Coordinates of C-alpha atoms in Angstrom, one line a residue:
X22 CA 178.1 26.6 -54.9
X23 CA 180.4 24.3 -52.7
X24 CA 181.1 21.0 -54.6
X25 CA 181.6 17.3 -53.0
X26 CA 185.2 17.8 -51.9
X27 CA 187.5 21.1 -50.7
X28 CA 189.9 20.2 -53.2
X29 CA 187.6 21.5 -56.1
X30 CA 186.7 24.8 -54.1
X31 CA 190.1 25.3 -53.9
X32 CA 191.2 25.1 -57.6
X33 CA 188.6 27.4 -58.8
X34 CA 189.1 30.0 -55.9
X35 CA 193.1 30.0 -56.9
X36 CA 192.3 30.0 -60.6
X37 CA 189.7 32.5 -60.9
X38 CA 192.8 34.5 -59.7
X39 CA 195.3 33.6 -62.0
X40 CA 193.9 35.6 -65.0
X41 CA 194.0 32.4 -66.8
X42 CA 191.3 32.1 -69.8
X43 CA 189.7 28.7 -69.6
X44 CA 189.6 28.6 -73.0
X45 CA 193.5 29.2 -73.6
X46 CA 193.6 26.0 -71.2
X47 CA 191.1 24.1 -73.1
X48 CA 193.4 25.1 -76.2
X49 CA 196.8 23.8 -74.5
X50 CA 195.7 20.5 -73.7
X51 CA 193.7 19.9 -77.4
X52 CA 196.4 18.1 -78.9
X53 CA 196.1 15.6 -76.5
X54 CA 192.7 14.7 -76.7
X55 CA 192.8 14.7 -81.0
X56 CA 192.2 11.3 -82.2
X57 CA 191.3 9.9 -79.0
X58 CA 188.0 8.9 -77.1
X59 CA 188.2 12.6 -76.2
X60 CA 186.6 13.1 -79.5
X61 CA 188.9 16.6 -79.9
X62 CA 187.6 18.5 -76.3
X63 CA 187.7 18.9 -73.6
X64 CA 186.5 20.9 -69.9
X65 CA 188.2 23.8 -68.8
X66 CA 189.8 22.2 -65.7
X67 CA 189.9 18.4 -64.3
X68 CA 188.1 17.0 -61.4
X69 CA 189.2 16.1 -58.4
X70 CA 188.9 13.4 -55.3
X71 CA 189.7 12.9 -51.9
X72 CA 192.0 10.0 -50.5
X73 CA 189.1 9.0 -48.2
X74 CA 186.6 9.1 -51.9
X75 CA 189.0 7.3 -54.2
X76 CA 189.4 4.8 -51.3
X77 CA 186.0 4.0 -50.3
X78 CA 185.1 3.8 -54.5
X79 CA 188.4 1.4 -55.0
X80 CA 187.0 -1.0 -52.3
X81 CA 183.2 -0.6 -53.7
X82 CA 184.7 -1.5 -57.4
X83 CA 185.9 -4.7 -55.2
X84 CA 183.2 -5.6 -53.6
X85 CA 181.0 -4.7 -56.7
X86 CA 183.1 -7.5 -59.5
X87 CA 183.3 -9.8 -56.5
X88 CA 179.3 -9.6 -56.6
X89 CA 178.7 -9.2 -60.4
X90 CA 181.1 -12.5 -60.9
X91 CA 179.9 -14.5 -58.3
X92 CA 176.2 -14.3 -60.2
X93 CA 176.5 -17.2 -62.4
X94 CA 178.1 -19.9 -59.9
X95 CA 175.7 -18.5 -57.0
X96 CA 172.4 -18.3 -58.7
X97 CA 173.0 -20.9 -61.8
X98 CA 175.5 -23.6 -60.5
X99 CA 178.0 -22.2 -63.0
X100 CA 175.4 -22.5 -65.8
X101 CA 176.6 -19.9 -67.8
X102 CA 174.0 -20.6 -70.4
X103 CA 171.2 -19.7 -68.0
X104 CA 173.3 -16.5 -66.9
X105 CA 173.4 -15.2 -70.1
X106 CA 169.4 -15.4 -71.0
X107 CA 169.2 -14.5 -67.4
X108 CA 170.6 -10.8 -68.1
X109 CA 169.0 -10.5 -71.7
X110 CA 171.0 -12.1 -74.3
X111 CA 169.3 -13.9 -77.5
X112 CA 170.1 -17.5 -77.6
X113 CA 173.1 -16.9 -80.5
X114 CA 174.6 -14.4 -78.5
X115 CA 174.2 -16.6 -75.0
X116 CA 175.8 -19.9 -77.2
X117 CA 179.1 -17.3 -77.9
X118 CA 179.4 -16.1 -74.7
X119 CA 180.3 -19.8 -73.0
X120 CA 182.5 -20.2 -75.5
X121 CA 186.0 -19.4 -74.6
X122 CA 185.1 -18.6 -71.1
X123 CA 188.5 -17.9 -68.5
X124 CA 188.9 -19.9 -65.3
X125 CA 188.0 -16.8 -63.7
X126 CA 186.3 -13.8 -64.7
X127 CA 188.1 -11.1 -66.3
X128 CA 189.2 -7.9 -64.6
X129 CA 188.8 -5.5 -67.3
X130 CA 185.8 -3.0 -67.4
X131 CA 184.2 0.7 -66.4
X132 CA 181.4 1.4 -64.0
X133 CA 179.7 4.5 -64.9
X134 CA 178.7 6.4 -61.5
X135 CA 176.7 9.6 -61.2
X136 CA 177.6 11.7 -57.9
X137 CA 174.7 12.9 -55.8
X138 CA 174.7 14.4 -52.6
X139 CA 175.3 11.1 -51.0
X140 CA 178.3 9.3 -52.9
X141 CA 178.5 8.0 -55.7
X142 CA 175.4 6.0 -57.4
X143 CA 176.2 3.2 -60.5
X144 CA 174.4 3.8 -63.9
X145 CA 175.4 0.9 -65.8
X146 CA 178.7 -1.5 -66.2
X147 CA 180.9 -2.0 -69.6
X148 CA 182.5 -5.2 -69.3
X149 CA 185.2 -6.4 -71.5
X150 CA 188.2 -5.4 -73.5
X151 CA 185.9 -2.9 -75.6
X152 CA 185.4 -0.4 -73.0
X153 CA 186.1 3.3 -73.5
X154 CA 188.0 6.4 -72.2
X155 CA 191.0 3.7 -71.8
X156 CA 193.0 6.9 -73.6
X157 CA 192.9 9.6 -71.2
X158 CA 196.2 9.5 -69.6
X159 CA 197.3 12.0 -71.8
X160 CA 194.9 14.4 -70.9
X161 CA 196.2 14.2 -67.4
X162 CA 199.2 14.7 -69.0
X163 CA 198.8 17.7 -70.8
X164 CA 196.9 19.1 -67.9
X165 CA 199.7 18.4 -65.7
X166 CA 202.1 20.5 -68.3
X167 CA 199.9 23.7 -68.0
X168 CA 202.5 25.7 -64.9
X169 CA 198.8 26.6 -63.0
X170 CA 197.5 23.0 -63.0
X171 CA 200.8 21.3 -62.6
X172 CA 201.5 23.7 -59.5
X173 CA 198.1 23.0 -57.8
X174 CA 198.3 19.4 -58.3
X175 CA 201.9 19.1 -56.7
X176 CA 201.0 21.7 -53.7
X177 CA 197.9 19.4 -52.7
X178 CA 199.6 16.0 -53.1
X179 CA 197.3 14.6 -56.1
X180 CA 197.6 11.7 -58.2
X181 CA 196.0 9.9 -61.2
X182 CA 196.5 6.3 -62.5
X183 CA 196.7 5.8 -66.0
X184 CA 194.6 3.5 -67.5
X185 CA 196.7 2.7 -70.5
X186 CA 198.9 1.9 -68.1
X187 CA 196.9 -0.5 -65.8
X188 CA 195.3 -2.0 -69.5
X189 CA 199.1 -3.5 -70.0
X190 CA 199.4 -4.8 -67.1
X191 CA 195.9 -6.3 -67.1
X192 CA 196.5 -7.6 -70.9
X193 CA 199.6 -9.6 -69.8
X194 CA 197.8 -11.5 -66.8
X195 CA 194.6 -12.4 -68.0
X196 CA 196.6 -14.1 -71.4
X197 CA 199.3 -15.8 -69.3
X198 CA 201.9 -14.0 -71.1
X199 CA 205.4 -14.8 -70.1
X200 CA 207.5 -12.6 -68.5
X201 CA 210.1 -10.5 -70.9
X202 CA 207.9 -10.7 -73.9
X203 CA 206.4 -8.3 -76.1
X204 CA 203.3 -10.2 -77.5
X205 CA 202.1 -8.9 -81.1
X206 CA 198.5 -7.7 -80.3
X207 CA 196.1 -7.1 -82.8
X208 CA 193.3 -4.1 -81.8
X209 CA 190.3 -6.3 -83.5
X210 CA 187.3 -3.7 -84.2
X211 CA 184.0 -4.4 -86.1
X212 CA 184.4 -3.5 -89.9
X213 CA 181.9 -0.8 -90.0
X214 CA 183.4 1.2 -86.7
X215 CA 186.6 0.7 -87.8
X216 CA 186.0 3.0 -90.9
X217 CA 185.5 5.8 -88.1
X218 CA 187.8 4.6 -85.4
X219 CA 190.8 3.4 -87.1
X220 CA 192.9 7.1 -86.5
X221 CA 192.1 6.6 -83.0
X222 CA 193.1 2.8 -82.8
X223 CA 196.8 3.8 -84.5
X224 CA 196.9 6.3 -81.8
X225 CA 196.6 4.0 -79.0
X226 CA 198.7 1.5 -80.7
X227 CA 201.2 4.1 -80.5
X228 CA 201.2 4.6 -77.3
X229 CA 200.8 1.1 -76.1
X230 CA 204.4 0.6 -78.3
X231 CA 206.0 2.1 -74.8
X232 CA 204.4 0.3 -72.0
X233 CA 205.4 -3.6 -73.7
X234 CA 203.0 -4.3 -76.5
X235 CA 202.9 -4.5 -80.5
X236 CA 199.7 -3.2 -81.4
X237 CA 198.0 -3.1 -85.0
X238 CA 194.5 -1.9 -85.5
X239 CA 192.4 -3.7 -87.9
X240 CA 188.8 -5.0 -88.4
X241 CA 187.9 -8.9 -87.6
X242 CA 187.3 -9.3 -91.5
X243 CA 191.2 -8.9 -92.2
X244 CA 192.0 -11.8 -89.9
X245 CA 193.5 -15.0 -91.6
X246 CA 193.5 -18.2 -90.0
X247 CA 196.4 -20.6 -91.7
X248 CA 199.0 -22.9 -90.6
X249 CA 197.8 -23.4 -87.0
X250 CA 197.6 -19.7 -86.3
X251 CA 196.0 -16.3 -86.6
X252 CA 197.7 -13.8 -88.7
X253 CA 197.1 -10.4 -90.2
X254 CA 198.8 -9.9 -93.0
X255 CA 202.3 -11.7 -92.4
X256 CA 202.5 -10.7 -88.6
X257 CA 201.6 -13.6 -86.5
X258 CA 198.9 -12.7 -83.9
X259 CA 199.3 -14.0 -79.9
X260 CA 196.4 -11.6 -78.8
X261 CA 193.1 -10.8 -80.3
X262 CA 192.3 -7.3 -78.3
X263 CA 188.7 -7.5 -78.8
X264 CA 186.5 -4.4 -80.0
X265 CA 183.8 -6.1 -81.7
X266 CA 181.0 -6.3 -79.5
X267 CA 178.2 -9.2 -78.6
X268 CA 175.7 -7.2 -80.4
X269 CA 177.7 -7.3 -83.7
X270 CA 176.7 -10.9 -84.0
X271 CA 172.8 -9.3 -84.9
X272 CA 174.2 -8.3 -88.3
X273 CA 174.2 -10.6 -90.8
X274 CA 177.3 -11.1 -91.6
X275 CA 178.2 -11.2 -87.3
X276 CA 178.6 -15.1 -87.0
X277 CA 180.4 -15.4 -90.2
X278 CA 182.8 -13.3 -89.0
X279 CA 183.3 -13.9 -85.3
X280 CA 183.3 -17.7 -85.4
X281 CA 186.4 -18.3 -86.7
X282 CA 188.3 -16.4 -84.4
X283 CA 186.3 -18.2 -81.1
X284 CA 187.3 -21.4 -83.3
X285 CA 190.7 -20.7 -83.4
X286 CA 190.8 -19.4 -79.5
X287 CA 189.6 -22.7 -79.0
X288 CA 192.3 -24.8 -80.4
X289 CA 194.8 -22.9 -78.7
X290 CA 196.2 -20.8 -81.7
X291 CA 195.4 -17.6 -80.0
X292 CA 194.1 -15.1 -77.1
X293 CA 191.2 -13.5 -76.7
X294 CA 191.5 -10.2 -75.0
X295 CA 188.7 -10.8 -73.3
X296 CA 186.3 -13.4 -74.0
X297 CA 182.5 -12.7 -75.1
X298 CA 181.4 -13.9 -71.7
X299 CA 183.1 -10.5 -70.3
X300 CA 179.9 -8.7 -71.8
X301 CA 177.6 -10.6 -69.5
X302 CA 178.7 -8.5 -66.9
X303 CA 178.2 -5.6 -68.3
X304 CA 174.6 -6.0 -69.1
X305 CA 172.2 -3.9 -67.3
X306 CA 170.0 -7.1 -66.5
X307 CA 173.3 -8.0 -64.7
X308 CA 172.7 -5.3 -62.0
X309 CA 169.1 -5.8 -61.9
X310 CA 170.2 -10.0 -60.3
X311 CA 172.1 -7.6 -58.0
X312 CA 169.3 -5.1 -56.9
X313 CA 166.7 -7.6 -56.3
X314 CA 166.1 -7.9 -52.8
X315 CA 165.1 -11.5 -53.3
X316 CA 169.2 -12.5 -54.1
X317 CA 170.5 -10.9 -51.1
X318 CA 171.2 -13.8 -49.2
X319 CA 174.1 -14.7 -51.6
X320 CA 176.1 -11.9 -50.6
X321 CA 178.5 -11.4 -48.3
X322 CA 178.1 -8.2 -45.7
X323 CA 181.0 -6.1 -47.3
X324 CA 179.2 -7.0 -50.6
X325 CA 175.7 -6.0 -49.4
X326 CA 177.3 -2.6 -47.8
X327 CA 178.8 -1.7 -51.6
X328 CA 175.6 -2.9 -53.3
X329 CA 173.4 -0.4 -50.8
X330 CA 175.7 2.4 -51.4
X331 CA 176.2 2.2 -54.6
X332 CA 173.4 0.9 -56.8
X333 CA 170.0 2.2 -57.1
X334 CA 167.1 0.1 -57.8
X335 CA 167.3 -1.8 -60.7
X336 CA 164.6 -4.3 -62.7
X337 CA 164.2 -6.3 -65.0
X338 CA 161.0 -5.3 -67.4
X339 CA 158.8 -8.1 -67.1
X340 CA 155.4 -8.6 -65.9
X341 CA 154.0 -9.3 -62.2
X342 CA 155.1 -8.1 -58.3
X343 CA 158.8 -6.5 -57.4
X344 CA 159.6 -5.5 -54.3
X345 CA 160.4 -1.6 -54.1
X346 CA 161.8 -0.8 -50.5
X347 CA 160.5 -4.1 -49.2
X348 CA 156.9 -3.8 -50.7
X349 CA 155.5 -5.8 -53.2
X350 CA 154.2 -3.9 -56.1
X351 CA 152.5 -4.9 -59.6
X352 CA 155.9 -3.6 -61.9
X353 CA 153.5 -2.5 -64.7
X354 CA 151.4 -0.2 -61.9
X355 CA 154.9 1.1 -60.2
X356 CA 156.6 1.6 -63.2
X357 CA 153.3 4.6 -64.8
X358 CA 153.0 5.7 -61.8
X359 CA 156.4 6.7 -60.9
X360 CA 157.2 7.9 -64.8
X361 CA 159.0 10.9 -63.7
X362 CA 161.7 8.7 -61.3
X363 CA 162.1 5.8 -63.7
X364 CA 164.7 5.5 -66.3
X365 CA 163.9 2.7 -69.1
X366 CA 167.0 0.8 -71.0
X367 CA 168.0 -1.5 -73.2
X368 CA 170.3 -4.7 -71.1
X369 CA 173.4 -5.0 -73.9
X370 CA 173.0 -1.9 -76.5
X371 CA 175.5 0.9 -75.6
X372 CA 176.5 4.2 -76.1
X373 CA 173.0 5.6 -75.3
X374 CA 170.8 3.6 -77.6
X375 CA 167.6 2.8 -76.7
X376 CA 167.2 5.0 -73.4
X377 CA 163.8 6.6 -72.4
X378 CA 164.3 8.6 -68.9
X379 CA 160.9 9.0 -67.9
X380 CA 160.7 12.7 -66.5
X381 CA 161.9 13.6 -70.6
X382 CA 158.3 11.8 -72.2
X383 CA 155.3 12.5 -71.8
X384 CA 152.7 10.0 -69.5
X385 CA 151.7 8.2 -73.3
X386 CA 155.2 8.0 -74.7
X387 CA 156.6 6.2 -71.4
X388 CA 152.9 3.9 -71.1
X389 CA 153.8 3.2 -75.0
X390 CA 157.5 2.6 -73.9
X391 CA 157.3 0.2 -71.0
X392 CA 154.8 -2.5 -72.6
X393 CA 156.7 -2.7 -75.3
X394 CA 159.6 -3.2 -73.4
X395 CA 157.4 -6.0 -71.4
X396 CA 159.2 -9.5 -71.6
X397 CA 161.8 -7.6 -73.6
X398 CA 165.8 -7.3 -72.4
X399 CA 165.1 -4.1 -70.9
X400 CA 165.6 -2.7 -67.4
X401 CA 164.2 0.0 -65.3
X402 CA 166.0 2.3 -63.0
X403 CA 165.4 4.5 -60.4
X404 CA 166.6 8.3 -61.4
X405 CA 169.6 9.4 -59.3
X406 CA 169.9 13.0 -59.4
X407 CA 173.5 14.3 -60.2
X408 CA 174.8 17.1 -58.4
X409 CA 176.1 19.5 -61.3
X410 CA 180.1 20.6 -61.1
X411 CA 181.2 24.3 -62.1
X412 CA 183.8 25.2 -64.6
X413 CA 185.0 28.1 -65.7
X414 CA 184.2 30.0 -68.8
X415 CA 186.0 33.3 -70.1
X416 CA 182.6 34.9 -69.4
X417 CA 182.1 33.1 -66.0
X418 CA 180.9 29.3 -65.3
X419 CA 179.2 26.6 -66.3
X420 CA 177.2 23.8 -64.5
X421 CA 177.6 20.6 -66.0
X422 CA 176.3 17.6 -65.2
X423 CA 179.2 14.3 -65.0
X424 CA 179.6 10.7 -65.8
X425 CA 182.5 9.6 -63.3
X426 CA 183.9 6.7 -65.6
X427 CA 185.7 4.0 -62.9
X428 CA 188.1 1.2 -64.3
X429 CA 188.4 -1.7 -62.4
X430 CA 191.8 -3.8 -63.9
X431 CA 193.9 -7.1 -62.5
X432 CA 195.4 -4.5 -59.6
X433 CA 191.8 -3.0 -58.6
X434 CA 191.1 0.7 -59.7
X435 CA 192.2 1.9 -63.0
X436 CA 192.2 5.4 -62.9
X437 CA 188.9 7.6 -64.3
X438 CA 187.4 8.2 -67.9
X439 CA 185.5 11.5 -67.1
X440 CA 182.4 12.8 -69.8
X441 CA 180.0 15.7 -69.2
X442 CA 177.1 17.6 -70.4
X443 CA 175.1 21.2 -69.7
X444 CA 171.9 19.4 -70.5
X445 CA 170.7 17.0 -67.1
X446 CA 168.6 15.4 -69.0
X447 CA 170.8 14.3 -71.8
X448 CA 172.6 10.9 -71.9
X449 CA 175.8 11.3 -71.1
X450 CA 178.2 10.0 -74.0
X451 CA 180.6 11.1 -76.0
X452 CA 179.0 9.6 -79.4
X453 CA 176.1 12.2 -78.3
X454 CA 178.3 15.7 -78.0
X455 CA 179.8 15.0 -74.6
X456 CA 183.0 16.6 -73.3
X457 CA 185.4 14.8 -71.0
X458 CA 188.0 15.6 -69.0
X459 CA 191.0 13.8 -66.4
X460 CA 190.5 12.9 -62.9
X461 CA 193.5 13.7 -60.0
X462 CA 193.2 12.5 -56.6
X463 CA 195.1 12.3 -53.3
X464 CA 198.0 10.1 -53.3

């Protein structure tokens, strides 16, 4: 089947030709991908984009934060209390996220696109510090090592930006740190993930060492706060990198746990890398402000031109009319009688929790699922059908079905966290059984 680019026929035409097992390549490049978001796997070849596709998505990931940020002065008067139950949050979570909130908005996040036969179409937004797939330069890496994919990738003028890479850089602007320095950073997860992720934190640590910054992993619990500072164990802290998420302050012990380090962010003592209010932006109620047709006067053209291209109709779940391509509708009556295009999800949870696509449950289920979502922070979503890409198997190919993973850092694009599955109907994660792979494009 011909893919969304010439680049990609022309890999798997020169590959299949090369007598090359896709496993033995999948093999080669496993180190890389150990101890990493990767999870251990990975596809049997990368992916690939044209200048004019990486180009027109760089300036959409532009016009897309200029949008998303803009939200809270444009329809709140810089209320970012209002914002925040706006897009979903409880009160708790809302009174943390104006705390500690930059001058500007961070640059630091992923937009999550399927690719259909007419571009690429945004899923959802993860905002913040604690985004995934930041470690897949080495993948590219690796894959650039193996003499077939190295060769192809030089012969056709392709290119990847590394994310780890663009994090630094990102990490030293948004804390103001001075130039020449190597701050001590400490990579600040939630106690309960870090019992799973802490081989994968050392990892990154390890290879952030290169690029400028001291990085130790630990979990916000082994934070002490003494003598006008933030330490972990007798290493003074300039940087809190943030992994704990918004939604860690619904466990008990959250608050406890979180408000000293806002507190001491406050007085001065220490960075936050980034700030709670980053995760605003990232809610799915977030990009159902930007879908309403109601708000489009507060964008600018190029903004509205992204916004059409780019992101499918989006709702929040709560009673009375929408407008669905400029007709008012009862949301209740569209959203059970259009089951099988409608995708229901939770505004802040991640990693797949708490998403109902409608053509997977029966006409009950989804009734069942949609009034209790009433008044609830949940969204609906029209479907976007995702063209499948082929790889190669040692017994032939594969259709699987992509999450095109786009960073948008202090310099603009950030490279691409790629994850995949043979099921279409299956969320598309890597906590789930997902597989990833790199991303090159033309230089």
């Amino acid at each position: 089947m011909p893919h969304h680019n010439a680049i990609t026929d022309s890999y798997l035409a020169e590959f299949a030709k090369t007598g090359i097992r896709p496993s033995e390549l999948k093999e080669a490049v496993r180190e890389s991908t150990e101890d990493t978001t990767f999870q251990g796997r990975s596809l049997s070849r990368p992916v690939f984009l044209t200048k004019a596709q990486v180009t027109l998505l760089a300036d959409d990931l532009e016009r897309l934060h200029s949008a998303l940020t803009g939200l809270p002065d444009r329809m709140f008067g810089g209320d970012m209390a209002a914002f925040a139950h706006a897009v979903g949050t409880t009160a708790e979570q809302a009174a943390a996220a104006v705390r500690g909130r930059m001058e500007r908005p961070p640059r630091i996040g992923r937009a999550d696109f399927f690719l259909d036969e007419t571009g690429f179409k945004l899923m959802e937004i993860n905002w913040g510090s604690a985004v995934g797939g930041l470690d897949s330069g080495p993948l590219n890496k690796a894959m650039l090592a193996q003499p077939f994919v190295g060769d192809f990738v030089r012969e056709h003028g392709l290119t990847y930006v590394d994310p780890m890479e663009a994090l630094v850089d990102t990490l030293l602007t948004e804390c103001a740190i001075p130039a020449g320095t190597r701050p001590v950073v400490a990579l600040t997860d939630w106690p309960k993930s870090f019992e799973k992720l802490e081989p994968q934190l050392h990892k990154s640590a390890a290879g952030l060492a290169p690029l400028g910054l001291d990085c130790y992993p630990c979990h916000v619990g082994q934070l002490e706060y003494r003598d006008g500072a933030v330490w972990l164990g007798e290493r003074k802290i300039d940087v809190v990198y943030r992994l704990f998420l918004m939604e860690d302050l619904m466990d008990p012990t959250g608050p406890g746990l979180i408000e000293p380090v806002l507190r001491a962010a406050e007085r001065g003592e220490v960075g936050i890398f980034a700030p709670m209010d980053a995760e605003l932006y990232g809610s799915k109620g977030a990009l159902a402000l930007l879908s309403d047709e109601a708000n489009r006067h507060l964008y600018s053209v190029e903004e509205l031109a992204a916004l059409d291209r780019i992101l499918p109709w989006t709702r929040m779940v709560r009673p009375g009319p929408v407008t669905v391509d400029g007709s008012s509708v009862e949301l209740t009556d569209y959203a059970l009688a259009n089951r099988t295009e409608l995708i229901l999800k939770p505004t802040l949870m991640h990693a797949g929790q708490g998403v109902l696509p409608g053509w997977t449950a029966d006409a009950g289920t989804w009734q069942d699922a949609v009034r209790d979502a009433m008044g609830e922070p949940f969204v609906l979503q029209r479907r976007v059908r995702s063209v499948p890409e082929v790889f190669p198997t040692d017994d032939g190919s594969e259709e699987w079905t992509l999450t095109w993973g786009a960073f948008m850092v202090s310099k603009g694009y950030g490279g691409m966290f790629m994850r995949g599955t043979l099921d279409p109907n299956a969320t598309v994660n890597m906590a789930t059984g997902a597989t990833g792979t790199c991303c090159f494009h033309e230089a």
